Amino acid sequence: MSYEKVEVPEKGEAIEFDGEEISVPENPVIPIIYGDGIGVDVAPAAQTVLEAAANATGRDIAWMRVYAGEHANEQYGEGEHLPDETVQAFEQFHVGIKGPLTTPVGAGFRSLNVALRKKLDLYANVRPTYHLDGVPSPVKDPDAMDMVFFRENTEDVYAGIEWEAGTDEVQQVREFVEDEMGFEDVMHENPLGIGIKPISEFGTKRLVRRAIDYALENDRDSVTLVHKGNIMKFTEGAFRDWGYEVAKEEYGEDVITEDTLWDQYEGEQPAGSLVVKDRIADNMLQQILTRTSDYDVIATMNLNGDYISDAAGAQIGGLGIAPGANFGDGRCLAEPVHGSAPKYAGQDKVNPTAMILSGRLMFEYMGWDDAGQLIGDAVEEAISSKQVTYDLERQIEGGEKLATSEFTDVVVENIEELS
C-alpha cells in the first residue's frame, strides 16, 4: 500500500491478523497521531517511554507518523481533518496510538475521535481506572478504585444522527414524529434540535461479550451493566436485557446473574464464578463513591461510559493520569482520556502519564506484558518519589516540579534501573 504524505518505516514489520489472533513481530510498525494541543508534548514523551520499555525487553518499535486534526490540515490542506491514508494506516498495521484531538462545541466538524472509532469499527472503548501510589486524590481510600470500563464506542447519541434547529431537515423529522408517530405532546415550539439515539442488539452483545471475556480472563468478580433503562426503556433498557441474554445464553454455569446469586447461593458468590448485574446510571455515579470496591468491570453505552469513567478518574487523581484504548476485532488504537488543552500546548509542562499508560494498554494487547509492567512500575516510582509535573506538584508537599521532558527522562531512567 502506498502513501502520499506518510513515510512507512523501512525496517519495521506489520502486525498481522488472521481473523482470530494478531501476530506481533519483534519490530512492529506502530502508527502514531500526535494530536492537537498538548499532543505535541505528550505524544513524543509517550514514544520515548514506550521505546525504552520495548528496548529493555529486547524489542524495537518502528514509528509511523500519521496525521489528524490540525496537523492534517498542515499536511493535506485546510478542511482535511482526517485523511483517508490515516485510516488506511491503522487498517494495514492494526495497532496504533494517538494523542488528543480537538472537537468544536456547537458547530464545526464532528468529533474526529468518534470518526476514527466508527471507520475502524473500534467498538469497545476500554478505560482501566486504578490508583497509582503517591497520586493525590479527593477521596479517603483511592486504592479501592480498581475498575475497568467497557464503553460501547459506535452507537448511542455519539452516532451523530441529529438535525439543527431551524433547518428544513429538522422540520421534516418533527412533522414525522408528530403526524406519523403521534408524539405531539412532547415536542416544544420551534426552534428545537432533534437527535436519534440508536442502540442495537448486535452492538450491545459484542460489547458485553468482550467485557465478560475480559473479566473471566483476568479473574474479576463481576460485570455490571450500567443503563438508564427505567426511563429509556427501548434503548438503554434493551441494552440491559441484551446484556443479560449474552450472560445467560453464551456462557456456562460459571457466569451467573445477581438474581441467581441471591436465589440459589444466598448472596455468597461461588469460588471461580463471575456475577453479571446491572445498575441505573445515576445510582451508579454515587455507588462508585460509596461502594467502590463492589465493582470490577463495567459495561455500558457510549454517553454513560464517558460520564462514569471520567467521574471514576477523578477518584484516582484526575484525567491527567487516566489511560484508555479502543478495541475492535484485530485492532487497537490507544489514546488518553483527557482532551487537547490547547492553552498549554508546546510549553513542556503537562503530565504525559495518561498517554504513557495508554501505551501500556497497547503493549498488553500486543502480548508485551513484561514491557507494559515495566512502564507501570517506572511511572509509579517517579510519582511516589514526588518527581512530578506541575499538576501533581502543586498538590504534593515536598514535590519536585518537572517539565514534561524531565518527567519523561525520569521514567526512562526508572525503566533502565528496573529492567
Short mmCIF file of C-alpha atoms in Angstrom, two decimals:
data_model
loop_
_atom_site.label_atom_id
_atom_site.label_comp_id
_atom_site.label_asym_id
_atom_site.label_seq_id
_atom_site.Cartn_x
_atom_site.Cartn_y
_atom_site.Cartn_z
CA MET A 1 0.00 0.00 0.00
CA SER A 2 1.42 3.40 -0.98
CA TYR A 3 1.03 6.66 0.91
CA GLU A 4 1.24 10.24 -0.27
CA LYS A 5 2.19 12.16 2.87
CA VAL A 6 3.17 9.33 5.21
CA GLU A 7 6.58 7.69 5.39
CA VAL A 8 6.42 3.95 6.04
CA PRO A 9 9.44 2.74 8.07
CA GLU A 10 11.79 0.53 6.09
CA LYS A 11 12.93 -1.72 8.95
CA GLY A 12 9.66 -2.42 10.74
CA GLU A 13 7.27 -5.30 10.08
CA ALA A 14 3.49 -5.22 10.04
CA ILE A 15 1.40 -6.78 12.77
CA GLU A 16 -0.78 -9.45 11.16
CA PHE A 17 -4.32 -10.58 11.97
CA ASP A 18 -5.64 -13.98 10.86
CA GLY A 19 -9.25 -13.34 11.77
CA GLU A 20 -8.85 -14.63 15.31
CA GLU A 21 -5.49 -13.55 16.72
CA ILE A 22 -2.85 -10.95 16.00
CA SER A 23 0.76 -11.90 15.30
CA VAL A 24 3.29 -9.35 16.57
CA PRO A 25 6.88 -9.22 15.29
CA GLU A 26 9.77 -8.04 17.46
CA ASN A 27 9.97 -4.77 15.50
CA PRO A 28 6.37 -3.79 14.67
CA VAL A 29 5.35 -0.73 12.69
CA ILE A 30 3.21 1.40 15.03
CA PRO A 31 1.26 4.34 13.54
CA ILE A 32 1.05 7.34 15.85
CA ILE A 33 -1.05 10.53 15.72
CA TYR A 34 0.44 13.30 17.85
CA GLY A 35 -2.91 15.05 18.07
CA ASP A 36 -3.87 18.65 18.74
CA GLY A 37 -2.94 20.98 21.58
CA ILE A 38 -0.78 19.24 24.17
CA GLY A 39 -0.45 16.27 21.85
CA VAL A 40 2.82 17.84 20.69
CA ASP A 41 4.10 17.40 24.26
CA VAL A 42 2.59 14.12 25.46
CA ALA A 43 2.91 12.07 22.27
CA PRO A 44 6.71 12.40 21.92
CA ALA A 45 7.01 11.71 25.66
CA ALA A 46 4.99 8.53 25.28
CA GLN A 47 7.07 7.48 22.26
CA THR A 48 10.27 7.86 24.27
CA VAL A 49 8.99 5.82 27.22
CA LEU A 50 7.41 3.09 25.08
CA GLU A 51 10.57 2.76 23.04
CA ALA A 52 12.67 2.45 26.20
CA ALA A 53 10.43 -0.29 27.58
CA ALA A 54 10.46 -2.14 24.25
CA ASN A 55 14.25 -1.95 24.03
CA ALA A 56 14.62 -3.08 27.64
CA THR A 57 12.72 -6.27 26.78
CA GLY A 58 14.66 -6.98 23.59
CA ARG A 59 12.27 -5.44 21.09
CA ASP A 60 12.03 -2.33 18.93
CA ILE A 61 9.31 -0.07 17.52
CA ALA A 62 9.23 1.38 14.01
CA TRP A 63 7.15 4.52 14.47
CA MET A 64 4.98 5.70 11.60
CA ARG A 65 3.76 9.29 11.94
CA VAL A 66 0.23 9.79 10.57
CA TYR A 67 -1.98 12.86 10.77
CA ALA A 68 -5.36 14.03 12.00
CA GLY A 69 -6.74 17.34 13.21
CA GLU A 70 -4.62 20.47 12.96
CA HIS A 71 -1.54 18.62 11.68
CA ALA A 72 -3.59 17.01 8.94
CA ASN A 73 -4.65 20.49 7.79
CA GLU A 74 -0.99 21.45 7.58
CA GLN A 75 -0.06 18.36 5.58
CA TYR A 76 -3.09 17.90 3.33
CA GLY A 77 -4.73 21.31 3.15
CA GLU A 78 -7.45 23.18 5.02
CA GLY A 79 -10.50 21.10 5.82
CA GLU A 80 -8.68 17.75 5.69
CA HIS A 81 -9.09 16.79 9.34
CA LEU A 82 -8.99 13.02 8.86
CA PRO A 83 -7.20 11.95 5.65
CA ASP A 84 -8.05 8.59 4.12
CA GLU A 85 -4.48 7.38 4.37
CA THR A 86 -4.50 7.89 8.15
CA VAL A 87 -7.40 5.46 8.37
CA GLN A 88 -5.64 3.15 5.91
CA ALA A 89 -2.52 3.09 8.07
CA PHE A 90 -4.42 1.82 11.09
CA GLU A 91 -6.25 -0.70 8.90
CA GLN A 92 -2.97 -2.02 7.49
CA PHE A 93 -0.93 -2.15 10.70
CA HIS A 94 -3.76 -3.00 13.15
CA VAL A 95 -2.27 -1.41 16.29
CA GLY A 96 -1.52 2.25 16.98
CA ILE A 97 -1.69 5.13 19.41
CA LYS A 98 -2.95 8.70 19.25
CA GLY A 99 -2.90 11.90 21.25
CA PRO A 100 -5.94 14.09 21.96
CA LEU A 101 -7.87 15.67 19.09
CA THR A 102 -9.93 18.85 19.42
CA THR A 103 -13.68 18.68 18.82
CA PRO A 104 -15.51 22.03 18.39
CA VAL A 105 -18.52 22.67 20.61
CA GLY A 106 -21.83 23.57 18.96
CA ALA A 107 -20.59 23.96 15.37
CA GLY A 108 -17.83 22.90 13.03
CA PHE A 109 -16.71 19.37 12.14
CA ARG A 110 -17.87 16.36 14.12
CA SER A 111 -15.60 14.55 16.55
CA LEU A 112 -12.52 13.09 14.88
CA ASN A 113 -12.19 10.62 17.74
CA VAL A 114 -15.68 9.29 17.02
CA ALA A 115 -14.99 9.26 13.28
CA LEU A 116 -11.86 7.13 13.74
CA ARG A 117 -13.66 4.72 16.03
CA LYS A 118 -16.51 4.28 13.58
CA LYS A 119 -14.37 4.00 10.44
CA LEU A 120 -12.18 1.35 12.07
CA ASP A 121 -15.09 -0.30 13.93
CA LEU A 122 -13.32 0.13 17.25
CA TYR A 123 -16.43 -0.77 19.17
CA ALA A 124 -15.01 -1.06 22.70
CA ASN A 125 -13.50 1.95 24.45
CA VAL A 126 -11.69 0.42 27.43
CA ARG A 127 -10.63 2.57 30.37
CA PRO A 128 -8.87 0.88 33.32
CA THR A 129 -9.13 3.09 36.39
CA TYR A 130 -6.72 2.38 39.24
CA HIS A 131 -4.74 4.42 41.75
CA LEU A 132 -1.02 4.99 41.41
CA ASP A 133 0.93 5.23 44.65
CA GLY A 134 1.67 8.86 45.50
CA VAL A 135 -1.05 10.49 43.38
CA PRO A 136 -3.18 12.91 45.45
CA SER A 137 -6.87 12.03 45.49
CA PRO A 138 -10.03 13.75 46.77
CA VAL A 139 -11.32 10.52 48.35
CA LYS A 140 -10.28 8.77 51.56
CA ASP A 141 -9.37 5.43 50.01
CA PRO A 142 -8.37 5.84 46.35
CA ASP A 143 -6.88 2.33 46.30
CA ALA A 144 -10.43 0.93 46.49
CA MET A 145 -10.92 2.10 42.90
CA ASP A 146 -9.89 -0.68 40.53
CA MET A 147 -12.45 -0.78 37.74
CA VAL A 148 -12.24 -1.39 34.01
CA PHE A 149 -14.84 0.40 31.91
CA PHE A 150 -16.06 -1.09 28.65
CA ARG A 151 -17.84 1.72 26.82
CA GLU A 152 -19.68 0.96 23.59
CA ASN A 153 -17.99 3.12 21.01
CA THR A 154 -20.09 3.31 17.83
CA GLU A 155 -23.73 3.89 18.80
CA ASP A 156 -25.85 6.00 21.19
CA VAL A 157 -26.02 9.77 20.73
CA TYR A 158 -22.38 9.68 19.61
CA ALA A 159 -23.56 8.20 16.32
CA GLY A 160 -24.15 11.82 15.31
CA ILE A 161 -27.67 11.44 13.95
CA GLU A 162 -29.14 14.87 14.67
CA TRP A 163 -30.66 17.87 12.96
CA GLU A 164 -30.04 21.54 13.71
CA ALA A 165 -32.83 23.84 14.90
CA GLY A 166 -34.35 25.97 12.15
CA THR A 167 -33.40 23.72 9.23
CA ASP A 168 -35.72 22.08 6.71
CA GLU A 169 -34.43 18.70 7.85
CA VAL A 170 -35.40 19.17 11.48
CA GLN A 171 -38.85 20.30 10.40
CA GLN A 172 -39.28 17.12 8.34
CA VAL A 173 -38.29 14.99 11.30
CA ARG A 174 -40.59 16.94 13.59
CA GLU A 175 -43.56 16.52 11.28
CA PHE A 176 -42.91 12.79 11.01
CA VAL A 177 -42.66 12.41 14.79
CA GLU A 178 -45.79 14.46 15.40
CA ASP A 179 -48.01 13.43 12.50
CA GLU A 180 -46.94 9.86 11.83
CA MET A 181 -45.77 8.67 15.25
CA GLY A 182 -48.18 10.62 17.45
CA PHE A 183 -45.71 12.28 19.83
CA GLU A 184 -47.02 15.82 19.51
CA ASP A 185 -47.35 16.34 23.25
CA VAL A 186 -43.57 16.09 23.84
CA MET A 187 -42.43 18.45 21.08
CA HIS A 188 -41.87 22.04 22.13
CA GLU A 189 -42.31 25.04 19.86
CA ASN A 190 -39.58 25.92 17.38
CA PRO A 191 -36.68 26.34 17.35
CA LEU A 192 -35.55 22.94 18.54
CA GLY A 193 -32.88 20.43 17.63
CA ILE A 194 -33.62 16.73 17.31
CA GLY A 195 -31.30 13.78 17.73
CA ILE A 196 -31.69 9.99 17.46
CA LYS A 197 -30.17 7.51 19.90
CA PRO A 198 -29.56 4.13 18.21
CA ILE A 199 -28.79 1.13 20.43
CA SER A 200 -28.59 -2.21 18.64
CA GLU A 201 -28.65 -5.83 19.79
CA PHE A 202 -25.53 -6.51 17.70
CA GLY A 203 -23.56 -3.58 19.14
CA THR A 204 -24.65 -4.31 22.69
CA LYS A 205 -23.90 -8.01 22.63
CA ARG A 206 -20.41 -7.76 21.19
CA LEU A 207 -19.51 -5.09 23.78
CA VAL A 208 -20.89 -7.11 26.71
CA ARG A 209 -19.28 -10.27 25.36
CA ARG A 210 -15.91 -8.54 25.30
CA ALA A 211 -16.39 -7.27 28.86
CA ILE A 212 -17.32 -10.74 30.15
CA ASP A 213 -14.39 -12.36 28.34
CA TYR A 214 -12.03 -9.81 29.88
CA ALA A 215 -13.45 -10.39 33.35
CA LEU A 216 -13.05 -14.17 33.04
CA GLU A 217 -9.52 -13.93 31.67
CA ASN A 218 -8.44 -11.56 34.45
CA ASP A 219 -10.16 -13.26 37.42
CA ARG A 220 -12.57 -10.40 38.07
CA ASP A 221 -15.61 -10.98 40.27
CA SER A 222 -18.32 -9.08 38.41
CA VAL A 223 -19.52 -7.30 35.30
CA THR A 224 -22.04 -4.51 35.86
CA LEU A 225 -24.36 -3.33 33.08
CA VAL A 226 -24.96 0.39 33.60
CA HIS A 227 -28.03 1.93 31.96
CA LYS A 228 -30.97 4.31 32.34
CA GLY A 229 -33.48 1.69 31.29
CA ASN A 230 -36.12 2.84 33.74
CA ILE A 231 -36.63 5.90 31.50
CA MET A 232 -35.26 4.94 28.06
CA LYS A 233 -36.84 1.50 28.00
CA PHE A 234 -36.32 0.54 24.36
CA THR A 235 -32.71 1.72 24.06
CA GLU A 236 -30.97 1.59 27.43
CA GLY A 237 -33.47 -0.91 28.81
CA ALA A 238 -32.83 -3.08 25.77
CA PHE A 239 -29.07 -2.79 26.41
CA ARG A 240 -29.65 -4.28 29.85
CA ASP A 241 -31.83 -7.11 28.51
CA TRP A 242 -29.49 -7.99 25.66
CA GLY A 243 -26.54 -7.93 28.05
CA TYR A 244 -28.22 -10.46 30.31
CA GLU A 245 -29.03 -12.60 27.27
CA VAL A 246 -25.32 -12.84 26.49
CA ALA A 247 -24.53 -13.85 30.08
CA LYS A 248 -27.29 -16.48 30.26
CA GLU A 249 -27.08 -17.98 26.77
CA GLU A 250 -23.40 -17.88 25.80
CA TYR A 251 -21.56 -18.84 29.00
CA GLY A 252 -21.73 -21.81 31.30
CA GLU A 253 -22.54 -22.11 34.96
CA ASP A 254 -19.50 -20.08 35.97
CA VAL A 255 -21.27 -16.90 34.80
CA ILE A 256 -24.34 -16.20 36.92
CA THR A 257 -26.69 -13.25 37.30
CA GLU A 258 -27.15 -11.32 40.52
CA ASP A 259 -30.66 -12.78 40.82
CA THR A 260 -29.20 -16.29 40.69
CA LEU A 261 -26.56 -15.30 43.24
CA TRP A 262 -29.27 -14.48 45.78
CA ASP A 263 -31.88 -17.06 44.78
CA GLN A 264 -29.55 -20.05 44.75
CA TYR A 265 -26.49 -19.04 46.78
CA GLU A 266 -27.96 -16.63 49.39
CA GLY A 267 -25.61 -13.90 48.20
CA GLU A 268 -22.42 -15.94 48.71
CA GLN A 269 -20.55 -15.90 45.42
CA PRO A 270 -19.25 -19.36 44.47
CA ALA A 271 -15.47 -19.57 44.06
CA GLY A 272 -14.38 -19.02 40.48
CA SER A 273 -17.72 -17.63 39.37
CA LEU A 274 -18.48 -14.33 37.65
CA VAL A 275 -21.59 -12.34 38.57
CA VAL A 276 -23.34 -10.20 35.97
CA LYS A 277 -25.50 -7.46 37.47
CA ASP A 278 -26.97 -4.11 36.47
CA ARG A 279 -27.32 -0.63 37.95
CA ILE A 280 -29.20 2.53 36.97
CA ALA A 281 -26.71 5.12 35.69
CA ASP A 282 -27.44 7.93 38.16
CA ASN A 283 -27.32 5.48 41.06
CA MET A 284 -24.02 4.14 39.74
CA LEU A 285 -22.47 7.59 39.87
CA GLN A 286 -22.89 7.59 43.64
CA GLN A 287 -22.17 3.86 44.01
CA ILE A 288 -18.65 4.30 42.63
CA LEU A 289 -18.08 6.70 45.53
CA THR A 290 -19.93 4.96 48.34
CA ARG A 291 -19.41 1.29 47.44
CA THR A 292 -16.32 1.47 45.25
CA SER A 293 -14.93 -1.98 45.99
CA ASP A 294 -18.21 -3.69 44.98
CA TYR A 295 -17.50 -3.14 41.29
CA ASP A 296 -14.93 -4.61 38.91
CA VAL A 297 -15.78 -4.46 35.20
CA ILE A 298 -18.38 -2.00 33.91
CA ALA A 299 -20.16 -2.44 30.56
CA THR A 300 -22.23 0.47 29.36
CA MET A 301 -23.26 2.65 26.45
CA ASN A 302 -21.31 5.49 24.89
CA LEU A 303 -22.55 8.52 26.81
CA ASN A 304 -22.89 6.78 30.17
CA GLY A 305 -19.40 5.38 29.74
CA ASP A 306 -17.96 8.82 29.09
CA TYR A 307 -19.55 10.33 32.19
CA ILE A 308 -18.96 7.50 34.62
CA SER A 309 -15.37 6.72 33.65
CA ASP A 310 -14.47 10.42 34.00
CA ALA A 311 -16.10 10.50 37.44
CA ALA A 312 -14.15 7.40 38.42
CA GLY A 313 -10.97 9.01 37.09
CA ALA A 314 -11.47 11.91 39.48
CA GLN A 315 -11.28 9.47 42.40
CA ILE A 316 -7.77 8.35 41.46
CA GLY A 317 -6.36 11.82 40.81
CA GLY A 318 -7.84 13.11 37.56
CA LEU A 319 -7.77 12.58 33.82
CA GLY A 320 -4.09 13.56 33.54
CA ILE A 321 -3.24 10.00 34.57
CA ALA A 322 -6.24 8.16 33.06
CA PRO A 323 -5.38 5.77 30.19
CA GLY A 324 -7.66 4.36 27.54
CA ALA A 325 -7.69 2.33 24.35
CA ASN A 326 -10.17 1.49 21.60
CA PHE A 327 -10.53 -2.12 20.51
CA GLY A 328 -12.10 -3.84 17.55
CA ASP A 329 -11.60 -7.28 16.07
CA GLY A 330 -7.87 -7.46 15.46
CA ARG A 331 -7.38 -3.74 16.11
CA CYS A 332 -6.26 -1.48 18.92
CA LEU A 333 -5.95 2.30 18.96
CA ALA A 334 -4.69 3.54 22.31
CA GLU A 335 -5.50 7.09 23.44
CA PRO A 336 -5.53 9.05 26.71
CA VAL A 337 -8.88 10.02 28.21
CA HIS A 338 -8.04 13.72 28.54
CA GLY A 339 -8.62 16.44 25.94
CA SER A 340 -6.25 18.62 23.93
CA ALA A 341 -5.93 21.59 26.38
CA PRO A 342 -4.62 23.94 23.67
CA LYS A 343 -3.64 26.77 26.04
CA TYR A 344 -0.83 24.56 27.39
CA ALA A 345 0.41 23.33 24.01
CA GLY A 346 4.15 23.41 23.43
CA GLN A 347 5.01 24.61 26.93
CA ASP A 348 6.71 21.38 28.05
CA LYS A 349 4.74 21.37 31.30
CA VAL A 350 1.77 18.99 31.07
CA ASN A 351 1.54 15.50 32.50
CA PRO A 352 2.19 12.76 29.89
CA THR A 353 1.22 9.90 32.22
CA ALA A 354 -2.19 9.23 30.65
CA MET A 355 -0.73 8.75 27.19
CA ILE A 356 2.19 6.72 28.52
CA LEU A 357 -0.18 4.37 30.35
CA SER A 358 -2.38 4.18 27.26
CA GLY A 359 0.70 2.87 25.51
CA ARG A 360 0.95 0.27 28.25
CA LEU A 361 -2.55 -0.93 27.28
CA MET A 362 -1.39 -1.15 23.68
CA PHE A 363 1.61 -3.25 24.72
CA GLU A 364 -0.61 -5.60 26.72
CA TYR A 365 -2.84 -6.11 23.67
CA MET A 366 0.30 -6.94 21.69
CA GLY A 367 1.29 -9.54 24.27
CA TRP A 368 4.16 -7.43 25.60
CA ASP A 369 3.05 -7.72 29.21
CA ASP A 370 6.62 -7.54 30.54
CA ALA A 371 7.22 -4.21 28.79
CA GLY A 372 3.85 -2.96 29.99
CA GLN A 373 4.66 -3.87 33.59
CA LEU A 374 7.96 -2.03 33.31
CA ILE A 375 6.12 1.10 32.20
CA GLY A 376 3.61 0.91 35.06
CA ASP A 377 6.30 0.35 37.67
CA ALA A 378 8.53 3.11 36.29
CA VAL A 379 5.72 5.69 36.23
CA GLU A 380 4.60 4.78 39.75
CA GLU A 381 8.18 5.00 41.02
CA ALA A 382 8.53 8.52 39.62
CA ILE A 383 5.28 9.71 41.17
CA SER A 384 5.77 8.02 44.54
CA SER A 385 9.21 9.66 44.77
CA LYS A 386 7.44 13.01 44.24
CA GLN A 387 9.10 13.73 40.90
CA VAL A 388 6.08 15.02 39.04
CA THR A 389 4.73 17.60 36.61
CA TYR A 390 3.11 20.83 37.80
CA ASP A 391 -0.44 19.45 38.08
CA LEU A 392 0.59 16.99 40.78
CA GLU A 393 3.43 19.01 42.31
CA ARG A 394 1.04 21.73 43.49
CA GLN A 395 -0.87 19.07 45.44
CA ILE A 396 2.10 17.20 46.92
CA GLU A 397 4.03 18.55 49.89
CA GLY A 398 7.72 18.46 49.08
CA GLY A 399 7.11 17.60 45.44
CA GLU A 400 9.70 18.34 42.76
CA LYS A 401 8.18 20.09 39.76
CA LEU A 402 9.40 18.69 36.46
CA ALA A 403 8.80 19.65 32.86
CA THR A 404 7.15 17.11 30.59
CA SER A 405 10.50 16.17 29.09
CA GLU A 406 12.17 15.93 32.53
CA PHE A 407 9.44 13.64 33.85
CA THR A 408 9.89 11.52 30.73
CA ASP A 409 13.61 11.24 31.41
CA VAL A 410 12.96 10.13 34.99
CA VAL A 411 10.54 7.41 33.82
CA VAL A 412 13.07 6.18 31.25
CA GLU A 413 15.79 6.08 33.93
CA ASN A 414 13.47 4.04 36.13
CA ILE A 415 12.83 1.60 33.28
CA GLU A 416 16.57 1.14 32.83
CA GLU A 417 17.06 0.54 36.55
CA LEU A 418 14.14 -1.88 36.83
CA SER A 419 14.99 -3.95 33.75
#
